[in-house]
PDB file of C-alpha atoms in Angstrom:
ATOM      1  CA  UNK A 311     180.122-143.485  23.713  1.00 86.00           C
ATOM      2  CA  UNK A 312     177.642-143.393  21.199  1.00 86.00           C
ATOM      3  CA  UNK A 313     175.120-145.572  23.918  1.00 93.00           C
ATOM      4  CA  UNK A 314     174.182-147.854  21.251  1.00 97.00           C
ATOM      5  CA  UNK A 315     175.997-151.699  21.451  1.00 97.00           C
ATOM      6  CA  UNK A 316     176.550-154.735  18.288  1.00 98.00           C
ATOM      7  CA  UNK A 317     177.611-157.685  18.606  1.00 97.00           C
ATOM      8  CA  UNK A 318     178.943-159.619  18.019  1.00 97.00           C
ATOM      9  CA  UNK A 319     182.591-157.244  16.748  1.00 97.00           C
ATOM     10  CA  UNK A 320     183.931-159.763  14.327  1.00 97.00           C
ATOM     11  CA  UNK A 321     182.151-162.799  12.117  1.00 97.00           C
ATOM     12  CA  UNK A 322     183.757-164.938  10.102  1.00 97.00           C
ATOM     13  CA  UNK A 323     181.897-167.412   8.376  1.00 97.00           C
ATOM     14  CA  UNK A 324     181.812-169.352   5.300  1.00 97.00           C
ATOM     15  CA  UNK A 325     179.335-168.880   2.359  1.00 97.00           C
ATOM     16  CA  UNK A 326     176.168-170.508   2.365  1.00 97.00           C
ATOM     17  CA  UNK A 327     175.796-170.220   6.510  1.00 98.00           C
ATOM     18  CA  UNK A 328     173.329-167.916   8.490  1.00 98.00           C
ATOM     19  CA  UNK A 329     174.362-164.850  10.782  1.00 98.00           C
ATOM     20  CA  UNK A 330     172.432-162.915  13.232  1.00 98.00           C
ATOM     21  CA  UNK A 331     173.812-159.474  14.450  1.00 98.00           C
ATOM     22  CA  UNK A 332     172.741-157.790  17.575  1.00 98.00           C
ATOM     23  CA  UNK A 333     171.927-154.095  18.490  1.00 98.00           C
ATOM     24  CA  UNK A 334     170.853-152.304  21.984  1.00 98.00           C
ATOM     25  CA  UNK A 335     169.792-149.119  20.957  1.00 96.00           C
ATOM     26  CA  UNK A 336     170.453-145.848  23.520  1.00 95.00           C
ATOM     27  CA  UNK A 337     168.548-145.655  26.357  1.00 93.00           C
ATOM     28  CA  UNK A 338     164.704-144.278  25.230  1.00 89.00           C
ATOM     29  CA  UNK A 339     165.592-144.360  21.665  1.00 92.00           C
ATOM     30  CA  UNK A 340     162.587-146.402  20.026  1.00 92.00           C
ATOM     31  CA  UNK A 341     164.098-146.257  16.696  1.00 92.00           C
ATOM     32  CA  UNK A 342     166.493-148.688  15.418  1.00 95.00           C
ATOM     33  CA  UNK A 343     168.132-148.437  11.417  1.00 95.00           C
ATOM     34  CA  UNK A 344     170.962-151.230   9.732  1.00 97.00           C
ATOM     35  CA  UNK A 345     173.146-149.822   6.768  1.00 97.00           C
ATOM     36  CA  UNK A 346     175.346-151.890   5.428  1.00 97.00           C
ATOM     37  CA  UNK A 347     179.215-149.967   4.640  1.00 95.00           C
ATOM     38  CA  UNK A 348     181.435-151.296   2.196  1.00 89.00           C
ATOM     39  CA  UNK A 349     184.211-150.065   0.151  1.00 77.00           C
ATOM     40  CA  UNK A 350     182.384-149.637  -2.906  1.00 71.00           C
ATOM     41  CA  UNK A 351     179.080-148.908  -1.771  1.00 71.00           C
ATOM     42  CA  UNK A 352     179.301-146.404   1.335  1.00 83.00           C
ATOM     43  CA  UNK A 353     176.664-146.746   3.578  1.00 92.00           C
ATOM     44  CA  UNK A 354     173.361-148.197   2.429  1.00 94.00           C
ATOM     45  CA  UNK A 355     170.327-148.247   4.238  1.00 94.00           C
ATOM     46  CA  UNK A 356     168.772-151.480   5.014  1.00 96.00           C
ATOM     47  CA  UNK A 357     166.091-151.155   7.300  1.00 95.00           C
ATOM     48  CA  UNK A 358     164.476-149.048  10.215  1.00 93.00           C
ATOM     49  CA  UNK A 359     162.239-150.044  13.313  1.00 94.00           C
ATOM     50  CA  UNK A 360     160.028-148.073  15.252  1.00 91.00           C
ATOM     51  CA  UNK A 361     158.796-149.360  18.280  1.00 92.00           C
ATOM     52  CA  UNK A 362     158.903-152.998  17.121  1.00 94.00           C
ATOM     53  CA  UNK A 363     157.026-152.137  13.382  1.00 94.00           C
ATOM     54  CA  UNK A 364     159.063-151.723  10.393  1.00 94.00           C
ATOM     55  CA  UNK A 365     158.740-147.935   9.390  1.00 90.00           C
ATOM     56  CA  UNK A 366     161.776-147.507   6.351  1.00 90.00           C
ATOM     57  CA  UNK A 367     162.899-149.917   3.819  1.00 92.00           C
ATOM     58  CA  UNK A 368     165.852-149.589   2.134  1.00 91.00           C
ATOM     59  CA  UNK A 369     168.070-151.967   0.164  1.00 85.00           C
ATOM     60  CA  UNK A 370     167.647-154.939   2.039  1.00 94.00           C
ATOM     61  CA  UNK A 371     167.910-158.093  -0.419  1.00 95.00           C
ATOM     62  CA  UNK A 372     165.261-160.675   0.327  1.00 96.00           C
ATOM     63  CA  UNK A 373     168.135-163.112   2.188  1.00 97.00           C
ATOM     64  CA  UNK A 374     168.070-160.409   5.091  1.00 97.00           C
ATOM     65  CA  UNK A 375     165.986-159.718   7.743  1.00 97.00           C
ATOM     66  CA  UNK A 376     165.388-157.830  10.603  1.00 97.00           C
ATOM     67  CA  UNK A 377     163.225-157.453  13.724  1.00 97.00           C
ATOM     68  CA  UNK A 378     162.999-155.504  16.840  1.00 97.00           C
ATOM     69  CA  UNK A 379     161.872-157.038  20.145  1.00 97.00           C
ATOM     70  CA  UNK A 380     159.731-155.966  22.907  1.00 96.00           C
ATOM     71  CA  UNK A 381     162.473-154.969  24.692  1.00 95.00           C
ATOM     72  CA  UNK A 382     163.589-152.760  21.893  1.00 96.00           C
ATOM     73  CA  UNK A 383     166.714-154.773  20.708  1.00 97.00           C
ATOM     74  CA  UNK A 384     167.386-155.525  17.288  1.00 98.00           C
ATOM     75  CA  UNK A 385     168.734-158.199  14.831  1.00 98.00           C
ATOM     76  CA  UNK A 386     170.018-158.256  11.989  1.00 98.00           C
ATOM     77  CA  UNK A 387     169.322-162.002  10.295  1.00 98.00           C
ATOM     78  CA  UNK A 388     171.837-162.458   6.745  1.00 98.00           C
ATOM     79  CA  UNK A 389     171.407-166.234   5.582  1.00 97.00           C
ATOM     80  CA  UNK A 390     172.508-168.078   2.599  1.00 97.00           C
ATOM     81  CA  UNK A 391     175.798-165.502   2.831  1.00 97.00           C
ATOM     82  CA  UNK A 392     177.683-164.480  -0.213  1.00 97.00           C
ATOM     83  CA  UNK A 393     181.343-163.460  -0.688  1.00 96.00           C
ATOM     84  CA  UNK A 394     178.993-160.171  -1.933  1.00 94.00           C
ATOM     85  CA  UNK A 395     178.051-159.574   1.714  1.00 96.00           C
ATOM     86  CA  UNK A 396     181.280-159.032   3.098  1.00 96.00           C
ATOM     87  CA  UNK A 397     180.882-155.815   5.070  1.00 96.00           C
ATOM     88  CA  UNK A 398     180.801-153.532   8.107  1.00 97.00           C
ATOM     89  CA  UNK A 399     177.527-153.751   9.737  1.00 98.00           C
ATOM     90  CA  UNK A 400     175.966-150.909  11.572  1.00 98.00           C
ATOM     91  CA  UNK A 401     172.975-150.025  14.235  1.00 97.00           C
ATOM     92  CA  UNK A 402     171.714-146.944  14.572  1.00 96.00           C
ATOM     93  CA  UNK A 403     169.132-146.069  16.420  1.00 94.00           C
ATOM     94  CA  UNK A 404     167.155-142.226  17.391  1.00 91.00           C
ATOM     95  CA  UNK A 405     164.535-140.763  19.161  1.00 81.00           C
ATOM     96  CA  UNK A 406     161.979-140.236  16.255  1.00 68.00           C
ATOM     97  CA  UNK A 407     161.853-136.683  15.460  1.00 64.00           C
ATOM     98  CA  UNK A 408     163.904-134.346  17.178  1.00 62.00           C
ATOM     99  CA  UNK A 409     167.192-133.337  16.065  1.00 69.00           C
ATOM    100  CA  UNK A 410     167.310-136.560  13.601  1.00 77.00           C
ATOM    101  CA  UNK A 411     170.959-137.555  14.815  1.00 87.00           C
ATOM    102  CA  UNK A 412     171.298-140.922  14.492  1.00 91.00           C
ATOM    103  CA  UNK A 413     173.384-142.264  16.808  1.00 94.00           C
ATOM    104  CA  UNK A 414     175.928-145.267  15.522  1.00 96.00           C
ATOM    105  CA  UNK A 415     177.377-148.643  17.302  1.00 97.00           C
ATOM    106  CA  UNK A 416     181.172-149.246  16.272  1.00 96.00           C
ATOM    107  CA  UNK A 417     179.504-151.867  13.802  1.00 97.00           C
ATOM    108  CA  UNK A 418     179.757-155.677  13.450  1.00 97.00           C
ATOM    109  CA  UNK A 419     182.077-156.853  10.767  1.00 97.00           C
ATOM    110  CA  UNK A 420     180.879-159.833   8.711  1.00 97.00           C
ATOM    111  CA  UNK A 421     183.794-161.914   6.529  1.00 97.00           C
ATOM    112  CA  UNK A 422     182.493-164.750   4.224  1.00 97.00           C
ATOM    113  CA  UNK A 423     185.420-166.873   3.187  1.00 96.00           C
TER     114      UNK A 423
ATOM    115  CA  UNK B1444     166.309-139.411  -7.167  1.00 52.00           C
ATOM    116  CA  UNK B1445     167.436-140.925  -3.466  1.00 67.00           C
ATOM    117  CA  UNK B1446     171.290-140.471  -4.016  1.00 88.00           C
ATOM    118  CA  UNK B1447     173.365-138.024  -2.292  1.00 94.00           C
ATOM    119  CA  UNK B1448     176.565-137.458  -4.642  1.00 95.00           C
ATOM    120  CA  UNK B1449     179.580-136.536  -2.824  1.00 96.00           C
ATOM    121  CA  UNK B1450     183.232-134.768  -3.543  1.00 96.00           C
ATOM    122  CA  UNK B1451     185.968-135.710  -3.483  1.00 96.00           C
ATOM    123  CA  UNK B1452     187.111-139.609  -2.711  1.00 94.00           C
ATOM    124  CA  UNK B1453     189.752-138.487  -0.688  1.00 96.00           C
ATOM    125  CA  UNK B1454     191.684-134.578   0.154  1.00 97.00           C
ATOM    126  CA  UNK B1455     195.046-134.239   1.392  1.00 98.00           C
ATOM    127  CA  UNK B1456     195.746-130.857   3.220  1.00 98.00           C
ATOM    128  CA  UNK B1457     198.513-129.282   4.896  1.00 97.00           C
ATOM    129  CA  UNK B1458     198.159-128.827   8.761  1.00 97.00           C
ATOM    130  CA  UNK B1459     196.542-125.112   9.173  1.00 97.00           C
ATOM    131  CA  UNK B1460     195.134-125.475   5.661  1.00 97.00           C
ATOM    132  CA  UNK B1461     191.058-125.153   4.636  1.00 98.00           C
ATOM    133  CA  UNK B1462     189.944-128.491   3.743  1.00 98.00           C
ATOM    134  CA  UNK B1463     186.386-128.857   1.510  1.00 98.00           C
ATOM    135  CA  UNK B1464     184.031-131.391   0.806  1.00 98.00           C
ATOM    136  CA  UNK B1465     181.128-130.674  -1.524  1.00 98.00           C
ATOM    137  CA  UNK B1466     177.599-133.214  -2.095  1.00 98.00           C
ATOM    138  CA  UNK B1467     175.138-132.504  -4.597  1.00 97.00           C
ATOM    139  CA  UNK B1468     171.694-133.964  -4.161  1.00 96.00           C
ATOM    140  CA  UNK B1469     168.255-134.239  -6.208  1.00 93.00           C
ATOM    141  CA  UNK B1470     165.063-134.725  -3.971  1.00 90.00           C
ATOM    142  CA  UNK B1471     164.081-131.783  -3.311  1.00 89.00           C
ATOM    143  CA  UNK B1472     162.102-133.319  -0.117  1.00 88.00           C
ATOM    144  CA  UNK B1473     165.522-133.533   1.910  1.00 90.00           C
ATOM    145  CA  UNK B1474     165.196-131.291   4.726  1.00 89.00           C
ATOM    146  CA  UNK B1475     168.011-131.823   6.881  1.00 91.00           C
ATOM    147  CA  UNK B1476     171.557-132.394   6.004  1.00 94.00           C
ATOM    148  CA  UNK B1477     174.049-133.973   8.451  1.00 94.00           C
ATOM    149  CA  UNK B1478     177.763-134.347   8.267  1.00 97.00           C
ATOM    150  CA  UNK B1479     179.117-137.181   9.784  1.00 97.00           C
ATOM    151  CA  UNK B1480     183.005-138.103  10.775  1.00 97.00           C
ATOM    152  CA  UNK B1481     184.099-141.781  10.675  1.00 96.00           C
ATOM    153  CA  UNK B1482     187.439-142.585  12.536  1.00 95.00           C
ATOM    154  CA  UNK B1483     188.791-146.304  11.609  1.00 92.00           C
ATOM    155  CA  UNK B1484     187.384-148.875  13.977  1.00 90.00           C
ATOM    156  CA  UNK B1485     184.545-146.662  14.494  1.00 93.00           C
ATOM    157  CA  UNK B1486     180.837-145.935  13.846  1.00 95.00           C
ATOM    158  CA  UNK B1487     179.872-142.360  12.228  1.00 96.00           C
ATOM    159  CA  UNK B1488     179.350-139.383  14.258  1.00 96.00           C
ATOM    160  CA  UNK B1489     177.801-136.693  13.751  1.00 94.00           C
ATOM    161  CA  UNK B1490     179.913-133.855  13.178  1.00 96.00           C
ATOM    162  CA  UNK B1491     177.455-130.694  12.072  1.00 95.00           C
ATOM    163  CA  UNK B1492     174.052-130.136  10.708  1.00 93.00           C
ATOM    164  CA  UNK B1493     172.461-127.874   9.292  1.00 93.00           C
ATOM    165  CA  UNK B1494     168.538-127.284   7.709  1.00 90.00           C
ATOM    166  CA  UNK B1495     167.466-125.696   4.244  1.00 89.00           C
ATOM    167  CA  UNK B1496     166.268-122.664   6.143  1.00 90.00           C
ATOM    168  CA  UNK B1497     169.117-120.995   6.310  1.00 92.00           C
ATOM    169  CA  UNK B1498     172.296-121.107   4.223  1.00 94.00           C
ATOM    170  CA  UNK B1499     175.400-121.269   6.692  1.00 96.00           C
ATOM    171  CA  UNK B1500     175.891-123.000   9.795  1.00 96.00           C
ATOM    172  CA  UNK B1501     179.108-122.726  12.196  1.00 97.00           C
ATOM    173  CA  UNK B1502     180.665-124.931  14.830  1.00 96.00           C
ATOM    174  CA  UNK B1503     184.126-123.832  15.902  1.00 97.00           C
ATOM    175  CA  UNK B1504     186.210-124.921  12.907  1.00 97.00           C
ATOM    176  CA  UNK B1505     183.766-126.803  11.055  1.00 97.00           C
ATOM    177  CA  UNK B1506     181.037-124.566   8.767  1.00 97.00           C
ATOM    178  CA  UNK B1507     178.251-125.811   6.376  1.00 96.00           C
ATOM    179  CA  UNK B1508     177.594-123.925   2.998  1.00 96.00           C
ATOM    180  CA  UNK B1509     174.261-125.056   2.261  1.00 96.00           C
ATOM    181  CA  UNK B1510     172.539-123.463  -1.672  1.00 95.00           C
ATOM    182  CA  UNK B1511     169.423-124.580  -1.578  1.00 94.00           C
ATOM    183  CA  UNK B1512     168.628-123.356  -5.639  1.00 94.00           C
ATOM    184  CA  UNK B1513     171.417-125.253  -6.399  1.00 95.00           C
ATOM    185  CA  UNK B1514     171.145-128.142  -4.383  1.00 95.00           C
ATOM    186  CA  UNK B1515     174.323-128.682  -3.389  1.00 97.00           C
ATOM    187  CA  UNK B1516     175.967-128.168   0.331  1.00 97.00           C
ATOM    188  CA  UNK B1517     179.357-128.538   1.189  1.00 98.00           C
ATOM    189  CA  UNK B1518     181.809-129.078   4.661  1.00 98.00           C
ATOM    190  CA  UNK B1519     184.471-126.243   5.468  1.00 98.00           C
ATOM    191  CA  UNK B1520     187.175-127.625   7.962  1.00 98.00           C
ATOM    192  CA  UNK B1521     189.249-124.371   8.497  1.00 98.00           C
ATOM    193  CA  UNK B1522     193.057-124.554  10.134  1.00 98.00           C
ATOM    194  CA  UNK B1523     192.870-128.334   9.548  1.00 98.00           C
ATOM    195  CA  UNK B1524     194.271-130.745  12.080  1.00 97.00           C
ATOM    196  CA  UNK B1525     196.164-134.424  11.695  1.00 97.00           C
ATOM    197  CA  UNK B1526     193.479-135.323  13.909  1.00 97.00           C
ATOM    198  CA  UNK B1527     190.569-134.224  11.530  1.00 97.00           C
ATOM    199  CA  UNK B1528     192.245-137.414   9.272  1.00 98.00           C
ATOM    200  CA  UNK B1529     188.986-139.580   9.038  1.00 97.00           C
ATOM    201  CA  UNK B1530     186.073-139.951   6.776  1.00 96.00           C
ATOM    202  CA  UNK B1531     184.063-137.737   6.386  1.00 97.00           C
ATOM    203  CA  UNK B1532     180.472-138.387   5.155  1.00 97.00           C
ATOM    204  CA  UNK B1533     177.438-135.901   4.039  1.00 97.00           C
ATOM    205  CA  UNK B1534     174.055-136.902   4.209  1.00 96.00           C
ATOM    206  CA  UNK B1535     170.151-136.347   3.859  1.00 94.00           C
ATOM    207  CA  UNK B1536     167.318-137.011   5.446  1.00 89.00           C
ATOM    208  CA  UNK B1537     163.304-136.660   3.666  1.00 78.00           C
ATOM    209  CA  UNK B1538     161.707-137.746   7.035  1.00 66.00           C
ATOM    210  CA  UNK B1539     159.169-135.445   7.981  1.00 59.00           C
ATOM    211  CA  UNK B1540     158.515-136.791  11.402  1.00 59.00           C
ATOM    212  CA  UNK B1541     157.749-139.905  10.225  1.00 64.00           C
ATOM    213  CA  UNK B1542     161.395-141.593  10.233  1.00 73.00           C
ATOM    214  CA  UNK B1543     164.834-140.042  10.320  1.00 76.00           C
ATOM    215  CA  UNK B1544     166.636-142.454   8.277  1.00 86.00           C
ATOM    216  CA  UNK B1545     169.884-140.861   6.433  1.00 91.00           C
ATOM    217  CA  UNK B1546     170.969-141.006   2.790  1.00 92.00           C
ATOM    218  CA  UNK B1547     174.422-140.805   2.819  1.00 94.00           C
ATOM    219  CA  UNK B1548     177.093-140.060   0.357  1.00 94.00           C
ATOM    220  CA  UNK B1549     180.179-141.987  -0.739  1.00 93.00           C
ATOM    221  CA  UNK B1550     182.259-140.530   1.773  1.00 95.00           C
ATOM    222  CA  UNK B1551     185.816-138.649   1.360  1.00 96.00           C
ATOM    223  CA  UNK B1552     188.766-139.767   3.010  1.00 96.00           C
ATOM    224  CA  UNK B1553     190.736-136.760   4.706  1.00 98.00           C
ATOM    225  CA  UNK B1554     193.893-136.593   5.292  1.00 98.00           C
ATOM    226  CA  UNK B1555     195.689-133.709   7.181  1.00 97.00           C
ATOM    227  CA  UNK B1556     199.471-133.651   6.691  1.00 96.00           C
ATOM    228  CA  UNK B1557     201.789-131.911  10.072  1.00 92.00           C
TER     229      UNK B1557
END
């Protein structure tokens, strides 16, 4: 158990809809990272937050947004969903600096029909 | 320049054999090179990591070999076991303390046959 909690584990929705994925980091970790894993793209970095502020941005679509709340949990919002957005979405957390290790949750599997 | 290229895409090894997975990078600012292991239905978990000031790191049956001049690194799994069957990802980071974000390779699906 990594200590990172993601909900929901599975989500099925239709094209054009909006969903919110939630992540609770390990106790004490201030950094949260979001990754998208699809069969043909591997693990793609989307965005990182540190203590409530955006720290790094990757290949995140404009239809996607994220935020980190004062209690350090994070949410990834996916809107105007397309079939191609079907993927596993992972959240990871870390203590900034330190060993550099990211601790991953078990992911949220999104299926867009 | 931010890519990490990983090969092979899949690998089948007999129990007791050596599994070798290779990665290459372009960004010379990368300063941290971990390998993650992922089992079906689970998130990736750190297996072993190396920084560029050493050429090799060994932890049990797992060894990272690092070639800074060639910008390549590899994972060797000695005495491979069926329980090692998983997807392995190499990664790299140039965080420098500001961010620990990892750029991942595309993954290698390893199957160890009994």
